[in-house]
Short mmCIF file of C-alpha atoms in Angstrom, two decimals:
data_model
loop_
_atom_site.label_atom_id
_atom_site.label_comp_id
_atom_site.label_asym_id
_atom_site.label_seq_id
_atom_site.Cartn_x
_atom_site.Cartn_y
_atom_site.Cartn_z
CA MET A 25 -8.17 -2.79 3.63
CA THR A 26 -11.36 -3.55 5.48
CA ALA A 27 -13.97 -6.22 5.04
CA PRO A 28 -17.41 -4.85 4.11
CA THR A 29 -20.50 -6.58 5.43
CA LYS A 30 -20.98 -9.89 3.68
CA PRO A 31 -23.43 -9.50 0.81
CA PRO A 32 -25.45 -12.15 -0.96
CA HIS A 33 -23.59 -13.64 -3.90
CA SER A 34 -24.57 -12.66 -7.42
CA SER A 35 -27.14 -14.88 -9.03
CA PRO A 36 -26.19 -17.30 -11.82
CA ALA A 37 -28.10 -15.08 -14.22
CA ASP A 38 -25.54 -12.31 -13.78
CA ALA A 39 -23.77 -11.61 -17.05
CA VAL A 40 -20.46 -10.61 -15.51
CA PRO A 41 -17.44 -12.24 -17.20
CA GLY A 42 -15.76 -14.51 -14.69
CA ALA A 43 -18.79 -14.56 -12.41
CA GLU A 44 -18.01 -18.20 -11.60
CA LEU A 45 -14.93 -16.93 -9.72
CA HIS A 46 -16.78 -14.61 -7.35
CA ALA A 47 -18.52 -17.02 -4.99
CA PRO A 48 -15.56 -19.39 -4.43
CA VAL A 49 -13.13 -16.56 -3.74
CA ILE A 50 -15.52 -14.66 -1.48
CA ASP A 51 -16.43 -17.84 0.43
CA TRP A 52 -12.72 -18.61 0.87
CA PHE A 53 -12.20 -15.07 2.18
CA GLU A 54 -14.95 -15.54 4.76
CA ASP A 55 -13.06 -18.51 6.18
CA HIS A 56 -9.44 -17.41 5.77
CA ALA A 57 -9.21 -13.61 5.89
CA ARG A 58 -6.64 -12.36 8.37
CA ASP A 59 -7.90 -10.46 11.40
CA LEU A 60 -6.26 -7.10 10.73
CA PRO A 61 -7.05 -3.88 12.61
CA TRP A 62 -7.90 -1.86 9.52
CA ARG A 63 -10.59 -4.41 8.71
CA HIS A 64 -12.45 -3.70 11.94
CA PRO A 65 -15.45 -1.36 11.65
CA GLU A 66 -13.99 0.96 14.29
CA ALA A 67 -10.98 1.64 12.05
CA GLY A 68 -13.16 3.82 9.87
CA ALA A 69 -12.11 5.40 6.60
CA TRP A 70 -9.09 7.11 8.15
CA GLY A 71 -7.76 3.81 9.47
CA VAL A 72 -8.22 2.26 6.03
CA MET A 73 -6.42 5.18 4.38
CA VAL A 74 -3.49 5.01 6.80
CA SER A 75 -3.16 1.27 6.20
CA GLU A 76 -3.18 1.71 2.44
CA PHE A 77 -0.35 4.24 2.58
CA MET A 78 1.70 2.04 4.90
CA LEU A 79 1.13 -1.22 3.03
CA GLN A 80 2.53 0.05 -0.27
CA GLN A 81 5.64 -2.09 -0.88
CA THR A 82 5.74 -3.03 2.81
CA PRO A 83 4.63 -6.35 4.39
CA VAL A 84 1.84 -6.52 6.95
CA SER A 85 4.18 -7.73 9.71
CA ARG A 86 6.21 -4.51 9.54
CA VAL A 87 3.17 -2.28 9.21
CA LEU A 88 1.16 -3.55 12.19
CA PRO A 89 3.14 -2.00 15.09
CA VAL A 90 3.60 1.34 13.31
CA TYR A 91 -0.07 1.43 12.32
CA GLU A 92 -1.22 0.87 15.92
CA GLN A 93 1.08 3.60 17.23
CA TRP A 94 0.03 5.99 14.47
CA LEU A 95 -3.71 5.61 15.10
CA ALA A 96 -3.22 5.88 18.85
CA ARG A 97 -1.42 9.19 18.37
CA TRP A 98 -3.46 10.54 15.44
CA PRO A 99 -6.92 8.94 15.52
CA ARG A 100 -8.33 11.51 13.08
CA PRO A 101 -6.88 13.38 10.10
CA ALA A 102 -7.06 16.68 11.98
CA ASP A 103 -4.81 15.30 14.71
CA LEU A 104 -2.08 14.56 12.18
CA ALA A 105 -2.67 17.81 10.28
CA ALA A 106 -2.00 19.78 13.47
CA GLU A 107 1.53 18.33 13.71
CA ALA A 108 4.63 19.33 11.76
CA PRO A 109 5.24 17.09 8.74
CA GLY A 110 8.56 16.08 10.29
CA GLU A 111 6.65 14.33 13.08
CA ALA A 112 4.97 12.14 10.48
CA VAL A 113 8.41 11.26 9.10
CA ARG A 114 9.65 10.51 12.63
CA ALA A 115 6.68 8.26 13.43
CA TRP A 116 7.07 6.46 10.12
CA GLY A 117 10.17 4.84 11.58
CA ARG A 118 11.79 2.21 9.39
CA LEU A 119 8.82 1.38 7.16
CA GLY A 120 10.78 2.62 4.17
CA TYR A 121 9.82 4.98 1.34
CA PRO A 122 9.31 7.82 3.86
CA ARG A 123 7.86 10.18 1.28
CA ARG A 124 4.67 8.27 1.96
CA ALA A 125 4.63 9.85 5.41
CA LEU A 126 4.77 13.36 3.91
CA ARG A 127 2.03 12.46 1.42
CA LEU A 128 -0.18 11.10 4.18
CA HIS A 129 0.39 14.26 6.20
CA GLY A 130 -0.53 16.35 3.15
CA ALA A 131 -3.69 14.31 2.64
CA ALA A 132 -4.63 14.82 6.30
CA VAL A 133 -4.21 18.59 5.94
CA ALA A 134 -6.39 18.62 2.82
CA ILE A 135 -9.07 16.45 4.45
CA THR A 136 -9.14 18.81 7.42
CA GLU A 137 -9.32 21.94 5.29
CA ARG A 138 -11.65 20.73 2.52
CA HIS A 139 -13.83 18.08 4.12
CA GLY A 140 -14.24 19.06 7.75
CA GLY A 141 -11.84 16.38 8.92
CA ASP A 142 -13.76 13.42 7.45
CA VAL A 143 -12.23 11.23 4.74
CA PRO A 144 -14.48 11.81 1.71
CA SER A 145 -16.42 8.89 0.29
CA ASP A 146 -16.59 10.27 -3.25
CA HIS A 147 -13.97 8.67 -5.49
CA ALA A 148 -13.21 11.91 -7.37
CA GLN A 149 -12.72 13.80 -4.11
CA LEU A 150 -10.39 11.08 -2.84
CA LEU A 151 -8.42 11.22 -6.07
CA ALA A 152 -8.09 15.01 -5.69
CA LEU A 153 -6.30 14.67 -2.34
CA PRO A 154 -2.52 15.15 -2.44
CA GLY A 155 -0.60 11.90 -2.49
CA ILE A 156 -3.64 9.84 -3.54
CA GLY A 157 -3.43 7.92 -6.80
CA GLU A 158 -5.95 5.76 -8.61
CA TYR A 159 -5.18 2.64 -6.56
CA THR A 160 -5.48 4.32 -3.14
CA ALA A 161 -8.65 6.21 -4.10
CA ALA A 162 -10.29 3.00 -5.30
CA ALA A 163 -9.10 1.04 -2.25
CA VAL A 164 -10.45 3.56 0.27
CA ALA A 165 -13.76 3.93 -1.59
CA SER A 166 -14.12 0.15 -1.78
CA PHE A 167 -12.76 -1.04 1.57
CA ALA A 168 -13.99 1.83 3.73
CA TYR A 169 -17.26 2.69 1.99
CA GLY A 170 -18.24 -0.55 0.23
CA GLN A 171 -18.30 0.95 -3.25
CA ARG A 172 -17.84 -0.75 -6.60
CA HIS A 173 -14.33 -0.05 -7.89
CA ALA A 174 -11.57 -2.07 -9.51
CA VAL A 175 -8.80 -2.24 -6.90
CA LEU A 176 -5.62 -3.32 -8.65
CA ASP A 177 -2.61 -3.95 -6.46
CA THR A 178 0.22 -6.37 -7.22
CA ASN A 179 -1.58 -9.29 -5.56
CA VAL A 180 -4.84 -8.79 -7.46
CA ARG A 181 -3.00 -8.32 -10.75
CA ARG A 182 -1.16 -11.62 -10.20
CA VAL A 183 -4.41 -13.49 -9.43
CA PHE A 184 -6.06 -12.13 -12.57
CA ALA A 185 -2.98 -12.81 -14.71
CA ARG A 186 -2.94 -16.44 -13.67
CA ALA A 187 -6.61 -17.27 -13.25
CA VAL A 188 -7.94 -15.44 -16.31
CA THR A 189 -5.08 -14.55 -18.67
CA GLY A 190 -3.10 -17.74 -18.13
CA VAL A 191 0.33 -16.21 -17.53
CA ARG A 192 2.54 -16.51 -14.48
CA TYR A 193 3.11 -12.80 -13.81
CA PRO A 194 1.40 -9.57 -14.81
CA PRO A 195 3.36 -6.84 -16.63
CA ASN A 196 5.75 -4.75 -14.55
CA ALA A 197 3.43 -1.73 -14.78
CA THR A 198 -0.36 -1.82 -14.81
CA THR A 199 -1.72 -1.75 -18.35
CA ALA A 200 -4.96 -0.54 -19.91
CA ALA A 201 -5.80 -4.17 -20.68
CA GLU A 202 -5.49 -5.10 -17.01
CA ARG A 203 -7.77 -2.23 -15.99
CA LYS A 204 -10.32 -3.29 -18.58
CA LEU A 205 -10.21 -6.88 -17.34
CA ALA A 206 -10.55 -5.81 -13.71
CA ARG A 207 -13.62 -3.71 -14.54
CA ALA A 208 -15.13 -6.60 -16.49
CA LEU A 209 -14.62 -8.95 -13.54
CA LEU A 210 -16.38 -6.65 -11.06
CA PRO A 211 -19.67 -8.04 -9.73
CA ASP A 212 -22.63 -5.82 -10.56
CA ASP A 213 -23.79 -5.56 -6.95
CA GLU A 214 -21.87 -2.83 -5.13
CA ARG A 215 -21.37 -4.67 -1.82
CA THR A 216 -20.41 -7.88 -3.60
CA ALA A 217 -17.89 -5.94 -5.69
CA ALA A 218 -16.30 -4.49 -2.55
CA ARG A 219 -16.09 -7.96 -1.03
CA TRP A 220 -14.60 -9.33 -4.24
CA ALA A 221 -11.91 -6.63 -4.19
CA ALA A 222 -10.86 -7.54 -0.65
CA ALA A 223 -11.09 -11.28 -1.27
CA SER A 224 -9.07 -11.35 -4.50
CA MET A 225 -6.38 -9.24 -2.85
CA GLU A 226 -6.17 -11.61 0.12
CA LEU A 227 -6.01 -14.62 -2.19
CA GLY A 228 -2.96 -13.13 -3.89
CA ALA A 229 -1.33 -12.29 -0.57
CA LEU A 230 -1.81 -15.70 1.05
CA VAL A 231 -2.21 -18.37 -1.66
CA CYS A 232 -1.46 -17.12 -5.18
CA THR A 233 1.87 -15.68 -4.13
CA ALA A 234 4.71 -14.61 -6.40
CA LYS A 235 6.78 -17.65 -5.40
CA ASN A 236 5.75 -21.05 -4.07
CA GLU A 237 2.06 -20.60 -4.79
CA THR A 238 -0.12 -23.18 -3.01
CA CYS A 239 -2.64 -24.20 -5.64
CA VAL A 240 -3.97 -27.02 -3.44
CA ARG A 241 -5.43 -24.33 -1.16
CA CYS A 242 -6.81 -22.18 -3.95
CA PRO A 243 -10.61 -22.01 -4.24
CA ILE A 244 -10.44 -21.41 -8.01
CA ALA A 245 -7.66 -23.82 -8.94
CA ALA A 246 -10.07 -25.81 -11.09
CA GLN A 247 -10.80 -22.72 -13.19
CA CYS A 248 -7.28 -21.23 -13.23
CA ALA A 249 -6.11 -20.76 -16.82
CA TRP A 250 -2.43 -20.79 -15.86
CA ARG A 251 -2.67 -24.04 -13.89
CA LEU A 252 -4.78 -25.70 -16.59
CA ALA A 253 -2.12 -24.73 -19.15
CA GLY A 254 0.53 -26.54 -17.11
CA LYS A 255 1.92 -23.44 -15.38
CA PRO A 256 4.01 -22.14 -18.30
CA GLU A 257 7.11 -20.22 -17.28
CA HIS A 258 7.29 -16.45 -17.46
CA GLU A 259 8.26 -15.32 -20.97
CA GLY A 260 8.87 -11.62 -20.37
CA PRO A 261 11.98 -9.81 -19.14
CA PRO A 262 13.68 -11.36 -16.09
CA ARG A 263 12.06 -10.32 -12.84
CA ARG A 264 14.75 -9.13 -10.47
CA GLY A 265 14.22 -8.32 -6.83
CA GLN A 266 15.14 -4.86 -5.60
CA THR A 267 18.58 -4.53 -4.04
CA TYR A 268 19.11 -2.42 -0.95
CA ALA A 269 22.60 -2.86 0.46
CA GLY A 270 24.94 -0.15 -0.72
CA THR A 271 22.27 1.83 -2.56
CA ASP A 272 21.29 5.46 -2.09
CA ARG A 273 18.13 4.17 -0.44
CA GLN A 274 20.21 2.59 2.32
CA VAL A 275 22.23 5.78 2.81
CA ARG A 276 19.05 7.88 2.91
CA GLY A 277 17.66 5.54 5.56
CA LYS A 278 20.76 5.87 7.70
CA LEU A 279 20.69 9.66 7.47
CA LEU A 280 16.99 9.81 8.33
CA ALA A 281 17.53 7.48 11.29
CA VAL A 282 19.91 10.03 12.85
CA LEU A 283 17.41 12.85 12.35
CA ARG A 284 14.46 10.81 13.63
CA ASP A 285 16.30 10.02 16.84
CA ALA A 286 17.29 13.65 17.42
CA HIS A 287 14.90 16.26 18.81
CA ALA A 288 17.21 19.15 18.01
CA PRO A 289 18.98 20.13 14.78
CA VAL A 290 21.81 17.79 13.83
CA PRO A 291 25.25 19.03 12.68
CA GLN A 292 26.70 17.91 9.37
CA ALA A 293 29.46 16.04 11.20
CA ALA A 294 26.94 13.70 12.83
CA LEU A 295 25.49 12.85 9.43
CA ASP A 296 28.93 12.35 7.90
CA ARG A 297 29.59 9.50 10.31
CA VAL A 298 26.79 7.27 9.00
CA TRP A 299 28.37 6.49 5.60
CA HIS A 300 31.97 6.25 4.48
CA GLU A 301 31.63 7.38 0.85
CA PRO A 302 31.29 11.18 0.75
CA VAL A 303 29.94 11.59 -2.79
CA GLN A 304 27.15 9.08 -2.30
CA ARG A 305 26.41 10.46 1.16
CA ALA A 306 26.12 14.00 -0.19
CA ARG A 307 23.91 12.82 -3.05
CA ALA A 308 21.60 11.00 -0.63
CA LEU A 309 21.36 14.03 1.66
CA ASP A 310 20.66 16.34 -1.28
CA GLY A 311 17.90 13.97 -2.37
CA LEU A 312 16.31 14.03 1.07
CA VAL A 313 16.34 17.83 1.04
CA ALA A 314 14.87 17.94 -2.47
CA ASP A 315 12.10 15.53 -1.42
CA GLY A 316 11.17 17.72 1.54
CA LEU A 317 12.15 15.05 4.06
CA VAL A 318 15.03 17.04 5.54
CA GLU A 319 15.26 20.78 6.18
CA PRO A 320 18.71 22.44 5.96
CA LEU A 321 19.43 25.24 8.46
CA PRO A 322 22.24 27.80 8.74
CA ASN A 323 25.61 26.73 10.13
CA GLY A 324 25.49 23.25 8.62
CA LEU A 325 22.56 22.00 10.70
CA TYR A 326 19.72 19.72 9.54
CA ARG A 327 16.35 18.67 10.97
CA LEU A 328 13.11 16.99 9.97
CA PRO A 329 10.73 19.47 8.27
CA LEU A 330 8.55 21.77 10.34
CA THR A 331 6.47 23.10 7.46
#
């Protein structure tokens, strides 16, 4: 996400629900926002889009080196579109969820073919790109183009759940009620709304975290419904972290690592060595093929996809 030019705050006369939250959070953001490359003006809309794909379910610390390498190699969508999709998977490295790399490659092809190589600013056109959902379309329109959209990631949803709804965690999946609340909380002014989107996201990432929140650093602690209620415990289903060791995800990652490191087709025997359990290994490989991340060739050879 990027940081649009600082706008004037909304006036007290604004009739936006929760307007008293805007100025404190935006002022806090001015002082505490991290200096991230996709927030620099030179990143442009393509840099913002790349960051949004990479940051899904992946921490900033892991994204930064891959992001820098990616933009150095493919500074524009057309540069990525000209490469085989397997090169996107290779460059994705160990960020995880590598289907994101294929989706980003597909978006780059569509941007090149439909929009002359420029990331569109229109929300509907962004949403029509392959691999772009509601969140990413809103994020790019807001962070890259300073538009007024509700940008609801996990961090923002947690801030709104606590500060406004008074519960510790939001639902597991985004609800219609959350979307309605997010739209209601948007400042009327377009530039202020874009700033609010970035600021509320940063607040959730740095202060209003899932565990060990630091309310003493929070600019809206005095207004936070959850804190004022005594921080009631979560009443919904238990929230369990995702496991990785021993899962198909781990096996898929090991198989992809072999293919990423190879610049020629890989024989089945080389893939068989990465995991001891043949049924799970075969299932993981079949899944990679079905997802378009691996291309099977005659004679038991495999490679990253060329088309």
